[in-house]
Coordinates of C-alpha atoms in Angstrom, one line a residue:
M141 CA 16.7 -72.3 34.9
V142 CA 16.1 -69.5 37.3
L143 CA 14.6 -71.9 39.8
L144 CA 17.7 -74.1 39.7
G145 CA 19.9 -71.1 40.3
I146 CA 17.8 -70.0 43.3
E147 CA 17.9 -73.6 44.5
L148 CA 21.7 -73.7 44.4
L149 CA 21.9 -70.4 46.3
L150 CA 19.6 -71.6 49.0
V151 CA 21.6 -74.9 49.4
G152 CA 24.8 -72.9 49.6
L153 CA 23.3 -70.5 52.2
S154 CA 22.1 -73.4 54.2
I155 CA 25.4 -75.2 54.2
G156 CA 27.3 -72.0 54.9
A157 CA 25.0 -71.0 57.8
A158 CA 25.4 -74.5 59.3
L159 CA 29.2 -74.3 59.1
L160 CA 29.1 -70.9 60.8
D161 CA 26.8 -72.3 63.6
Q162 CA 23.8 -70.1 62.6
S163 CA 21.2 -72.9 63.0
A164 CA 18.1 -70.7 62.6
V165 CA 19.3 -69.4 59.2
A166 CA 20.4 -72.9 58.2
I167 CA 17.0 -74.3 59.0
M168 CA 15.1 -71.6 57.2
A169 CA 17.3 -71.8 54.1
G170 CA 17.2 -75.6 54.1
T171 CA 13.4 -75.6 54.4
A172 CA 13.1 -73.1 51.5
A173 CA 15.5 -75.2 49.4
I174 CA 13.4 -78.4 50.0
T175 CA 10.2 -76.6 49.2
L176 CA 11.6 -75.1 46.0
A177 CA 13.0 -78.5 45.0
G178 CA 9.5 -80.0 45.4
E179 CA 8.0 -77.2 43.2
I180 CA 10.7 -78.0 40.5
V181 CA 9.9 -81.7 40.6
R182 CA 6.1 -81.0 40.5
R183 CA 6.6 -78.8 37.4
L184 CA 8.8 -81.4 35.7
L185 CA 6.3 -84.2 36.4
T186 CA 3.2 -82.4 35.4
T187 CA 4.4 -80.6 32.2
P188 CA 4.2 -82.6 29.0
P189 CA 7.3 -82.5 26.9
G190 CA 7.4 -79.6 24.4
E191 CA 5.1 -77.3 26.4
P192 CA 6.0 -74.2 28.5
A193 CA 6.5 -74.8 32.2
N194 CA 3.5 -72.6 33.1
P195 CA 1.0 -72.2 30.3
G196 CA -1.2 -70.0 32.5
D197 CA 1.5 -67.3 32.3
M198 CA 1.2 -67.2 28.5
E199 CA -2.6 -66.6 28.7
T200 CA -2.2 -63.5 30.9
A201 CA 0.6 -62.0 28.8
G202 CA -1.7 -60.9 26.0
P203 CA -4.9 -58.8 26.0
T204 CA -7.6 -60.1 28.4
R205 CA -10.6 -59.2 26.2
P206 CA -11.4 -60.5 22.7
T207 CA -10.4 -58.3 19.8
E208 CA -13.1 -56.8 17.5
P209 CA -12.9 -56.9 13.8
L210 CA -11.6 -53.7 12.2
G211 CA -13.8 -53.7 9.2

């Protein structure tokens, strides 16, 4: 959801900059928007249904070493 929000902001910035005749800003924002759109599509195509978008993040969220038995 966050990626889609950022995507919309970049598209809006690109269109706004183009209308204000700021071509360098429009080109940079447009390029970033296209790159982010590619990342969104890649995540949607490579993630099986019902799984988190980035399972690698879940592995790093917990402890990195195995726990030892308490008894």
